[in-house]
PDB file of C-alpha atoms in Angstrom:
ATOM      1  CA  MET V   1      37.017  23.465  29.743  1.00 49.00           C
ATOM      2  CA  THR V   2      39.978  22.334  31.845  1.00 50.00           C
ATOM      3  CA  THR V   3      40.773  24.382  34.940  1.00 51.00           C
ATOM      4  CA  THR V   4      37.745  26.466  35.915  1.00 51.00           C
ATOM      5  CA  THR V   5      35.180  23.698  35.965  1.00 49.00           C
ATOM      6  CA  GLY V   6      37.566  21.310  37.702  1.00 51.00           C
ATOM      7  CA  PRO V   7      36.042  21.024  41.171  1.00 55.00           C
ATOM      8  CA  HIS V   8      32.374  21.294  40.178  1.00 57.00           C
ATOM      9  CA  PRO V   9      31.591  19.087  37.211  1.00 54.00           C
ATOM     10  CA  THR V  10      29.384  16.725  39.168  1.00 60.00           C
ATOM     11  CA  ARG V  11      27.422  19.543  40.774  1.00 59.00           C
ATOM     12  CA  ARG V  12      26.805  21.047  37.366  1.00 58.00           C
ATOM     13  CA  LEU V  13      25.724  17.718  35.903  1.00 56.00           C
ATOM     14  CA  ILE V  14      23.316  17.133  38.746  1.00 54.00           C
ATOM     15  CA  LEU V  15      21.766  20.571  38.292  1.00 53.00           C
ATOM     16  CA  GLN V  16      21.370  20.040  34.568  1.00 58.00           C
ATOM     17  CA  GLY V  17      19.845  16.659  35.179  1.00 53.00           C
ATOM     18  CA  ALA V  18      17.372  18.095  37.636  1.00 52.00           C
ATOM     19  CA  ALA V  19      16.407  20.827  35.218  1.00 51.00           C
ATOM     20  CA  SER V  20      15.681  18.442  32.362  1.00 51.00           C
ATOM     21  CA  VAL V  21      13.662  16.147  34.588  1.00 49.00           C
ATOM     22  CA  ALA V  22      11.570  19.117  35.629  1.00 48.00           C
ATOM     23  CA  LEU V  23      11.034  20.081  31.982  1.00 48.00           C
ATOM     24  CA  LEU V  24      10.026  16.565  31.015  1.00 48.00           C
ATOM     25  CA  GLY V  25       7.589  16.423  33.879  1.00 45.00           C
ATOM     26  CA  LEU V  26       5.908  19.620  32.757  1.00 46.00           C
ATOM     27  CA  GLY V  27       5.774  18.483  29.159  1.00 44.00           C
ATOM     28  CA  ASN V  28       4.002  15.281  30.085  1.00 45.00           C
ATOM     29  CA  LEU V  29       1.294  16.904  32.133  1.00 43.00           C
ATOM     30  CA  PRO V  30      -1.182  17.818  29.370  1.00 43.00           C
ATOM     31  CA  PHE V  31      -1.119  14.279  27.996  1.00 43.00           C
ATOM     32  CA  GLY V  32      -1.699  12.808  31.420  1.00 39.00           C
ATOM     33  CA  ALA V  33      -4.707  15.058  31.935  1.00 38.00           C
ATOM     34  CA  ALA V  34      -6.479  14.025  28.731  1.00 40.00           C
ATOM     35  CA  PRO V  35      -5.595  10.423  27.891  1.00 40.00           C
ATOM     36  CA  ALA V  36      -8.787   9.721  25.974  1.00 42.00           C
ATOM     37  CA  ARG V  37      -8.308  12.434  23.385  1.00 44.00           C
ATOM     38  CA  ALA V  38      -5.949  10.449  21.227  1.00 43.00           C
ATOM     39  CA  ALA V  39      -6.907  12.262  18.058  1.00 43.00           C
ATOM     40  CA  ALA V  40      -5.968  15.590  19.549  1.00 46.00           C
ATOM     41  CA  ASN V  41      -2.429  14.448  20.225  1.00 54.00           C
ATOM     42  CA  ASP V  42       0.322  15.050  17.733  1.00 68.00           C
ATOM     43  CA  LYS V  43       1.355  11.437  17.396  1.00 83.00           C
ATOM     44  CA  TYR V  44       0.334   9.397  14.374  1.00 92.00           C
ATOM     45  CA  PRO V  45      -2.457   7.028  15.587  1.00 94.00           C
ATOM     46  CA  GLU V  46      -0.841   3.869  14.248  1.00 93.00           C
ATOM     47  CA  GLU V  47      -2.921   1.503  16.367  1.00 95.00           C
ATOM     48  CA  ALA V  48      -6.212   2.984  15.152  1.00 95.00           C
ATOM     49  CA  PHE V  49      -5.159   2.555  11.518  1.00 95.00           C
ATOM     50  CA  ARG V  50      -4.586  -1.175  12.158  1.00 95.00           C
ATOM     51  CA  GLN V  51      -8.158  -1.894  13.300  1.00 95.00           C
ATOM     52  CA  LYS V  52     -10.271  -3.883  10.861  1.00 94.00           C
ATOM     53  CA  SER V  53     -13.786  -2.812  11.849  1.00 94.00           C
ATOM     54  CA  GLU V  54     -14.923   0.778  12.005  1.00 92.00           C
ATOM     55  CA  ALA V  55     -16.301   0.332  15.536  1.00 94.00           C
ATOM     56  CA  ASP V  56     -12.890  -0.803  16.820  1.00 95.00           C
ATOM     57  CA  ALA V  57     -11.098   1.945  14.949  1.00 96.00           C
ATOM     58  CA  ILE V  58     -13.375   4.602  16.451  1.00 95.00           C
ATOM     59  CA  LYS V  59     -12.842   3.123  19.902  1.00 95.00           C
ATOM     60  CA  VAL V  60      -9.056   3.082  19.574  1.00 95.00           C
ATOM     61  CA  LEU V  61      -8.857   6.542  18.008  1.00 96.00           C
ATOM     62  CA  TYR V  62     -11.265   8.368  20.292  1.00 95.00           C
ATOM     63  CA  GLY V  63     -11.943   6.064  23.229  1.00 94.00           C
ATOM     64  CA  LYS V  64     -15.694   6.654  23.046  1.00 93.00           C
ATOM     65  CA  THR V  65     -18.683   6.105  20.797  1.00 93.00           C
ATOM     66  CA  ALA V  66     -20.413   8.514  18.443  1.00 94.00           C
ATOM     67  CA  GLU V  67     -24.040   9.509  18.148  1.00 95.00           C
ATOM     68  CA  PRO V  68     -25.629  10.179  14.757  1.00 96.00           C
ATOM     69  CA  SER V  69     -26.227  13.844  14.079  1.00 96.00           C
ATOM     70  CA  ASP V  70     -27.948  15.701  11.249  1.00 96.00           C
ATOM     71  CA  LYS V  71     -25.508  18.547  11.809  1.00 96.00           C
ATOM     72  CA  VAL V  72     -22.811  16.469  10.157  1.00 97.00           C
ATOM     73  CA  LYS V  73     -23.199  16.509   6.400  1.00 97.00           C
ATOM     74  CA  LEU V  74     -21.410  13.750   4.533  1.00 97.00           C
ATOM     75  CA  ASP V  75     -21.189  14.182   0.798  1.00 96.00           C
ATOM     76  CA  ALA V  76     -20.280  11.147  -1.286  1.00 96.00           C
ATOM     77  CA  PRO V  77     -21.484   9.709  -4.590  1.00 95.00           C
ATOM     78  CA  GLU V  78     -24.316   7.142  -4.516  1.00 94.00           C
ATOM     79  CA  ILE V  79     -22.406   5.092  -7.042  1.00 94.00           C
ATOM     80  CA  ALA V  80     -18.651   5.170  -7.443  1.00 92.00           C
ATOM     81  CA  GLU V  81     -17.503   3.767 -10.760  1.00 86.00           C
ATOM     82  CA  ASN V  82     -13.902   3.642  -9.643  1.00 90.00           C
ATOM     83  CA  GLY V  83     -13.383   2.438  -6.094  1.00 91.00           C
ATOM     84  CA  GLY V  84      -9.813   3.697  -6.213  1.00 92.00           C
ATOM     85  CA  VAL V  85     -10.789   7.351  -6.268  1.00 94.00           C
ATOM     86  CA  VAL V  86     -14.005   8.295  -4.504  1.00 95.00           C
ATOM     87  CA  PRO V  87     -14.446  12.002  -3.767  1.00 96.00           C
ATOM     88  CA  ILE V  88     -15.807  12.498  -0.267  1.00 97.00           C
ATOM     89  CA  SER V  89     -16.381  15.610   1.774  1.00 97.00           C
ATOM     90  CA  VAL V  90     -17.757  16.527   5.167  1.00 97.00           C
ATOM     91  CA  THR V  91     -19.109  19.787   6.482  1.00 97.00           C
ATOM     92  CA  THR V  92     -20.695  20.501   9.820  1.00 97.00           C
ATOM     93  CA  THR V  93     -22.512  23.288  11.580  1.00 96.00           C
ATOM     94  CA  LEU V  94     -21.276  22.098  14.978  1.00 96.00           C
ATOM     95  CA  ASP V  95     -19.168  24.422  17.136  1.00 94.00           C
ATOM     96  CA  LYS V  96     -15.758  23.768  18.684  1.00 95.00           C
ATOM     97  CA  VAL V  97     -14.786  21.063  16.224  1.00 97.00           C
ATOM     98  CA  THR V  98     -11.381  19.557  16.971  1.00 96.00           C
ATOM     99  CA  SER V  99     -11.167  16.699  14.493  1.00 96.00           C
ATOM    100  CA  ILE V 100     -12.870  14.985  11.571  1.00 97.00           C
ATOM    101  CA  SER V 101     -12.274  11.345  10.616  1.00 97.00           C
ATOM    102  CA  PHE V 102     -13.361   9.056   7.801  1.00 97.00           C
ATOM    103  CA  PHE V 103     -14.040   5.329   8.134  1.00 97.00           C
ATOM    104  CA  VAL V 104     -14.721   2.923   5.266  1.00 96.00           C
ATOM    105  CA  ALA V 105     -16.409  -0.099   6.836  1.00 95.00           C
ATOM    106  CA  GLU V 106     -15.646  -2.721   4.168  1.00 93.00           C
ATOM    107  CA  ASN V 107     -11.987  -1.823   3.677  1.00 93.00           C
ATOM    108  CA  PRO V 108      -9.271  -4.125   5.070  1.00 94.00           C
ATOM    109  CA  PHE V 109      -8.537  -1.378   7.595  1.00 95.00           C
ATOM    110  CA  ALA V 110     -11.511   0.823   8.389  1.00 95.00           C
ATOM    111  CA  LEU V 111      -9.878   4.105   9.336  1.00 96.00           C
ATOM    112  CA  ALA V 112      -9.010   6.003   6.172  1.00 96.00           C
ATOM    113  CA  ALA V 113      -8.085   9.490   7.295  1.00 97.00           C
ATOM    114  CA  SER V 114      -8.218  11.629  10.399  1.00 97.00           C
ATOM    115  CA  TYR V 115      -7.915  15.400  10.279  1.00 97.00           C
ATOM    116  CA  LYS V 116      -7.078  17.710  13.135  1.00 96.00           C
ATOM    117  CA  ILE V 117      -9.022  20.961  13.051  1.00 96.00           C
ATOM    118  CA  PRO V 118      -7.286  23.660  15.108  1.00 96.00           C
ATOM    119  CA  ASP V 119      -9.013  26.836  16.262  1.00 94.00           C
ATOM    120  CA  GLY V 120      -9.730  29.117  13.330  1.00 94.00           C
ATOM    121  CA  THR V 121      -9.962  26.344  10.755  1.00 96.00           C
ATOM    122  CA  ILE V 122     -13.362  25.795   9.158  1.00 97.00           C
ATOM    123  CA  PRO V 123     -14.761  22.332  10.036  1.00 97.00           C
ATOM    124  CA  ALA V 124     -15.021  21.119   6.454  1.00 97.00           C
ATOM    125  CA  VAL V 125     -12.785  18.702   4.582  1.00 97.00           C
ATOM    126  CA  ALA V 126     -12.794  17.273   1.088  1.00 97.00           C
ATOM    127  CA  ASN V 127     -10.577  14.378   0.057  1.00 97.00           C
ATOM    128  CA  ARG V 128     -10.498  11.233  -2.091  1.00 96.00           C
ATOM    129  CA  LEU V 129     -10.564   7.731  -0.650  1.00 95.00           C
ATOM    130  CA  LYS V 130     -10.212   4.152  -1.831  1.00 94.00           C
ATOM    131  CA  MET V 131     -13.032   1.653  -1.345  1.00 94.00           C
ATOM    132  CA  ALA V 132     -12.601  -2.060  -1.729  1.00 91.00           C
ATOM    133  CA  ARG V 133     -16.274  -2.722  -2.511  1.00 92.00           C
ATOM    134  CA  THR V 134     -19.769  -1.395  -1.867  1.00 94.00           C
ATOM    135  CA  THR V 135     -19.566  -0.140   1.658  1.00 94.00           C
ATOM    136  CA  LYS V 136     -20.883   1.906   4.483  1.00 95.00           C
ATOM    137  CA  LEU V 137     -18.991   5.137   4.909  1.00 96.00           C
ATOM    138  CA  VAL V 138     -18.821   6.822   8.309  1.00 96.00           C
ATOM    139  CA  ALA V 139     -17.686  10.343   9.054  1.00 97.00           C
ATOM    140  CA  ILE V 140     -16.996  11.305  12.650  1.00 97.00           C
ATOM    141  CA  VAL V 141     -16.833  14.873  13.877  1.00 97.00           C
ATOM    142  CA  GLU V 142     -15.346  15.524  17.292  1.00 97.00           C
ATOM    143  CA  ALA V 143     -16.867  18.692  18.714  1.00 96.00           C
ATOM    144  CA  ASP V 144     -16.580  19.990  22.268  1.00 95.00           C
ATOM    145  CA  GLY V 145     -15.297  16.589  23.408  1.00 93.00           C
ATOM    146  CA  LYS V 146     -18.222  14.630  21.955  1.00 95.00           C
ATOM    147  CA  LEU V 147     -18.455  12.524  18.825  1.00 97.00           C
ATOM    148  CA  TYR V 148     -21.056  12.985  16.113  1.00 97.00           C
ATOM    149  CA  SER V 149     -21.399  10.805  13.066  1.00 97.00           C
ATOM    150  CA  ALA V 150     -22.954  10.647   9.631  1.00 97.00           C
ATOM    151  CA  THR V 151     -23.141   7.528   7.494  1.00 97.00           C
ATOM    152  CA  LYS V 152     -23.763   6.855   3.872  1.00 96.00           C
ATOM    153  CA  GLU V 153     -23.847   3.772   1.665  1.00 95.00           C
ATOM    154  CA  VAL V 154     -21.628   3.989  -1.407  1.00 95.00           C
ATOM    155  CA  LYS V 155     -22.079   1.493  -4.215  1.00 94.00           C
ATOM    156  CA  VAL V 156     -18.805   0.598  -5.862  1.00 93.00           C
ATOM    157  CA  THR V 157     -18.843  -0.905  -9.342  1.00 87.00           C
ATOM    158  CA  VAL V 158     -15.214  -1.812  -9.904  1.00 67.00           C
ATOM    159  CA  GLY V 159     -14.535  -2.522 -13.531  1.00 48.00           C
ATOM    160  CA  GLY V 160     -18.238  -2.228 -14.289  1.00 44.00           C
ATOM    161  CA  CYS V 161     -20.044  -0.046 -16.773  1.00 47.00           C
ATOM    162  CA  GLY V 162     -21.503   2.353 -14.271  1.00 42.00           C
ATOM    163  CA  GLY V 163     -24.591   0.190 -13.652  1.00 42.00           C
TER     164      GLY V 163
ATOM    165  CA  MET F   1      13.046  17.372  -8.981  1.00 54.00           C
ATOM    166  CA  ALA F   2       9.955  19.392  -8.935  1.00 72.00           C
ATOM    167  CA  SER F   3       8.101  19.386  -5.655  1.00 88.00           C
ATOM    168  CA  SER F   4       5.637  16.555  -5.095  1.00 94.00           C
ATOM    169  CA  ILE F   5       3.209  19.072  -3.632  1.00 95.00           C
ATOM    170  CA  ARG F   6       0.989  21.316  -5.687  1.00 96.00           C
ATOM    171  CA  VAL F   7      -0.986  23.759  -3.654  1.00 96.00           C
ATOM    172  CA  ARG F   8      -3.340  26.646  -4.266  1.00 96.00           C
ATOM    173  CA  ALA F   9      -4.277  28.962  -1.425  1.00 96.00           C
ATOM    174  CA  THR F  10      -6.639  31.832  -2.066  1.00 96.00           C
ATOM    175  CA  SER F  11      -7.992  34.365   0.394  1.00 95.00           C
ATOM    176  CA  ASN F  12     -11.232  36.294   0.118  1.00 93.00           C
ATOM    177  CA  GLY F  13     -10.070  38.628   2.884  1.00 89.00           C
ATOM    178  CA  ASP F  14     -11.475  36.588   5.757  1.00 93.00           C
ATOM    179  CA  ILE F  15     -11.248  32.935   4.833  1.00 96.00           C
ATOM    180  CA  THR F  16      -8.343  31.257   3.066  1.00 96.00           C
ATOM    181  CA  GLU F  17      -9.235  28.252   0.954  1.00 97.00           C
ATOM    182  CA  VAL F  18      -6.493  25.705   0.436  1.00 97.00           C
ATOM    183  CA  GLN F  19      -6.378  22.921  -2.133  1.00 97.00           C
ATOM    184  CA  ALA F  20      -3.436  20.568  -2.242  1.00 97.00           C
ATOM    185  CA  LEU F  21      -2.511  17.777  -4.601  1.00 97.00           C
ATOM    186  CA  ILE F  22       0.424  15.536  -3.765  1.00 97.00           C
ATOM    187  CA  GLN F  23       2.149  13.051  -6.005  1.00 96.00           C
ATOM    188  CA  HIS F  24       2.536   9.825  -4.078  1.00 96.00           C
ATOM    189  CA  PRO F  25       1.843   6.161  -4.928  1.00 96.00           C
ATOM    190  CA  MET F  26      -0.093   5.511  -1.663  1.00 96.00           C
ATOM    191  CA  ASP F  27       0.504   1.745  -1.979  1.00 94.00           C
ATOM    192  CA  THR F  28      -1.617  -0.256   0.443  1.00 93.00           C
ATOM    193  CA  GLY F  29       0.677  -3.271   0.776  1.00 91.00           C
ATOM    194  CA  LEU F  30      -2.232  -5.509  -0.325  1.00 90.00           C
ATOM    195  CA  VAL F  31      -1.893  -5.231  -4.096  1.00 88.00           C
ATOM    196  CA  LYS F  32       0.267  -7.546  -6.213  1.00 89.00           C
ATOM    197  CA  ASP F  33       2.344  -6.415  -9.158  1.00 88.00           C
ATOM    198  CA  SER F  34       2.391  -8.102 -12.586  1.00 91.00           C
ATOM    199  CA  LYS F  35       4.783 -10.789 -11.299  1.00 92.00           C
ATOM    200  CA  GLY F  36       2.406 -11.688  -8.491  1.00 91.00           C
ATOM    201  CA  GLU F  37       4.570 -10.166  -5.769  1.00 93.00           C
ATOM    202  CA  LEU F  38       3.098  -7.909  -3.143  1.00 92.00           C
ATOM    203  CA  ILE F  39       3.910  -4.237  -3.553  1.00 93.00           C
ATOM    204  CA  PRO F  40       5.030  -3.135  -0.076  1.00 94.00           C
ATOM    205  CA  ALA F  41       2.959  -0.496   1.682  1.00 95.00           C
ATOM    206  CA  HIS F  42       4.135   3.019   0.910  1.00 96.00           C
ATOM    207  CA  PHE F  43       1.836   5.827   1.954  1.00 96.00           C
ATOM    208  CA  ILE F  44       1.820   9.292   3.468  1.00 97.00           C
ATOM    209  CA  GLN F  45       1.106   9.198   7.187  1.00 96.00           C
ATOM    210  CA  GLU F  46       1.131  12.831   8.133  1.00 97.00           C
ATOM    211  CA  LEU F  47       0.453  15.987   6.179  1.00 97.00           C
ATOM    212  CA  LYS F  48       0.741  19.332   7.903  1.00 97.00           C
ATOM    213  CA  PHE F  49      -0.143  22.892   6.938  1.00 97.00           C
ATOM    214  CA  GLU F  50       1.388  25.759   8.885  1.00 96.00           C
ATOM    215  CA  CYS F  51       0.684  29.446   8.559  1.00 95.00           C
ATOM    216  CA  ASN F  52       2.308  32.216  10.585  1.00 93.00           C
ATOM    217  CA  GLY F  53       3.940  29.688  12.909  1.00 92.00           C
ATOM    218  CA  LYS F  54       0.696  27.895  13.733  1.00 94.00           C
ATOM    219  CA  ASP F  55      -0.657  24.540  12.546  1.00 95.00           C
ATOM    220  CA  VAL F  56      -3.841  25.239  10.618  1.00 97.00           C
ATOM    221  CA  PHE F  57      -4.551  21.701   9.437  1.00 97.00           C
ATOM    222  CA  VAL F  58      -3.044  18.299  10.186  1.00 97.00           C
ATOM    223  CA  ALA F  59      -3.974  15.119   8.337  1.00 97.00           C
ATOM    224  CA  ASN F  60      -3.232  11.597   9.527  1.00 97.00           C
ATOM    225  CA  TRP F  61      -3.631   9.248   6.615  1.00 96.00           C
ATOM    226  CA  GLY F  62      -3.857   5.508   6.215  1.00 95.00           C
ATOM    227  CA  THR F  63      -3.610   3.377   3.113  1.00 95.00           C
ATOM    228  CA  ALA F  64      -7.204   4.060   2.091  1.00 95.00           C
ATOM    229  CA  VAL F  65      -6.406   7.544   0.848  1.00 96.00           C
ATOM    230  CA  SER F  66      -6.311   7.533  -2.943  1.00 95.00           C
ATOM    231  CA  LYS F  67      -3.132   7.621  -4.993  1.00 95.00           C
ATOM    232  CA  ASP F  68      -1.905  11.172  -5.628  1.00 96.00           C
ATOM    233  CA  PRO F  69      -3.972  12.473  -2.714  1.00 97.00           C
ATOM    234  CA  TYR F  70      -6.097  15.580  -2.847  1.00 97.00           C
ATOM    235  CA  VAL F  71      -7.373  17.563   0.091  1.00 97.00           C
ATOM    236  CA  LYS F  72      -9.298  20.792   0.503  1.00 97.00           C
ATOM    237  CA  PHE F  73      -9.949  22.871   3.602  1.00 97.00           C
ATOM    238  CA  SER F  74     -10.346  26.505   4.691  1.00 97.00           C
ATOM    239  CA  PHE F  75      -9.110  28.533   7.613  1.00 97.00           C
ATOM    240  CA  LYS F  76      -9.310  32.021   9.080  1.00 95.00           C
ATOM    241  CA  GLY F  77      -6.622  34.357  10.347  1.00 92.00           C
ATOM    242  CA  ALA F  78      -4.385  34.712   7.306  1.00 94.00           C
ATOM    243  CA  LYS F  79      -4.199  37.424   4.701  1.00 93.00           C
ATOM    244  CA  LYS F  80      -3.036  37.700   1.120  1.00 95.00           C
ATOM    245  CA  GLY F  81       0.732  37.405   0.844  1.00 94.00           C
ATOM    246  CA  ASP F  82       1.133  35.269   3.973  1.00 95.00           C
ATOM    247  CA  GLU F  83       3.135  32.109   3.562  1.00 96.00           C
ATOM    248  CA  LEU F  84       1.662  28.655   3.951  1.00 96.00           C
ATOM    249  CA  LYS F  85       4.102  25.844   4.679  1.00 97.00           C
ATOM    250  CA  ILE F  86       3.120  22.327   3.666  1.00 97.00           C
ATOM    251  CA  SER F  87       5.010  19.200   4.654  1.00 96.00           C
ATOM    252  CA  TRP F  88       4.386  15.452   4.556  1.00 96.00           C
ATOM    253  CA  THR F  89       6.107  12.335   5.823  1.00 97.00           C
ATOM    254  CA  ASP F  90       5.449   8.765   4.703  1.00 95.00           C
ATOM    255  CA  ASN F  91       5.819   5.336   6.341  1.00 95.00           C
ATOM    256  CA  LYS F  92       9.225   4.779   4.722  1.00 96.00           C
ATOM    257  CA  GLY F  93      10.687   7.953   6.177  1.00 95.00           C
ATOM    258  CA  GLY F  94      10.280   9.944   2.973  1.00 95.00           C
ATOM    259  CA  SER F  95       9.197  13.553   3.209  1.00 96.00           C
ATOM    260  CA  ASP F  96       8.742  16.752   1.259  1.00 96.00           C
ATOM    261  CA  THR F  97       8.126  20.381   2.117  1.00 96.00           C
ATOM    262  CA  THR F  98       7.046  23.370   0.141  1.00 96.00           C
ATOM    263  CA  THR F  99       5.717  26.854   0.756  1.00 96.00           C
ATOM    264  CA  ALA F 100       3.018  28.745  -1.057  1.00 95.00           C
ATOM    265  CA  LYS F 101       1.993  32.375  -0.958  1.00 96.00           C
ATOM    266  CA  ILE F 102      -1.661  33.003  -0.233  1.00 96.00           C
ATOM    267  CA  ALA F 103      -3.174  34.765  -3.229  1.00 93.00           C
TER     268      ALA F 103
END
């Protein structure tokens, strides 16, 4: 560490610096090429989770709008007796699915969950969500770069007798 | 402490079905406790499943996911005996990891 590197420390530093800049540049390229595909990125989509309406949340998460499709099957109860735990699942027959997201329109923040579907994973998800009140539920499937949606109305009877 | 993650992964030879149940309060930050004070938000943000060095399923969650979350999905490309690694992180920097053998 003392004698051999004596005359060249700056040269070495400069080389290292150049190398890491080159690496960073390469690493950034894929993101630069596909800025709209926020959901496909690894980062947690904090901004999308802060949107109040489902339209805004979809826009922030995906940067585009969805078209309704009968190839997206959204399964949810007609009536949920407990809005705190509503079982919801989505399956689709679409090809090249890259993500599936759930939006609860009447919740304080519409986006509930967003799932990344890598190659080889079946495009079907089941989970349990909270619902503040009777609401429209939207499921979005991103397939081959396009968005497809299914909606369903879920009646929530918090503290009720199942009526 | 026992792991917060309970997971069952079963393979039928081609497709592996995974069910996971995680113990977590998933507080929204909008609910008040018995003293009328807001319970601060505390929820899982990211849940990841890895198998054979590859992400097979990644969940980004908000506060609308129910307490003690449950999730089910299926994937191809794994066989019985392979290891599935599950990890989550929450908005307070908490995290947990576990592995499960595919049965």
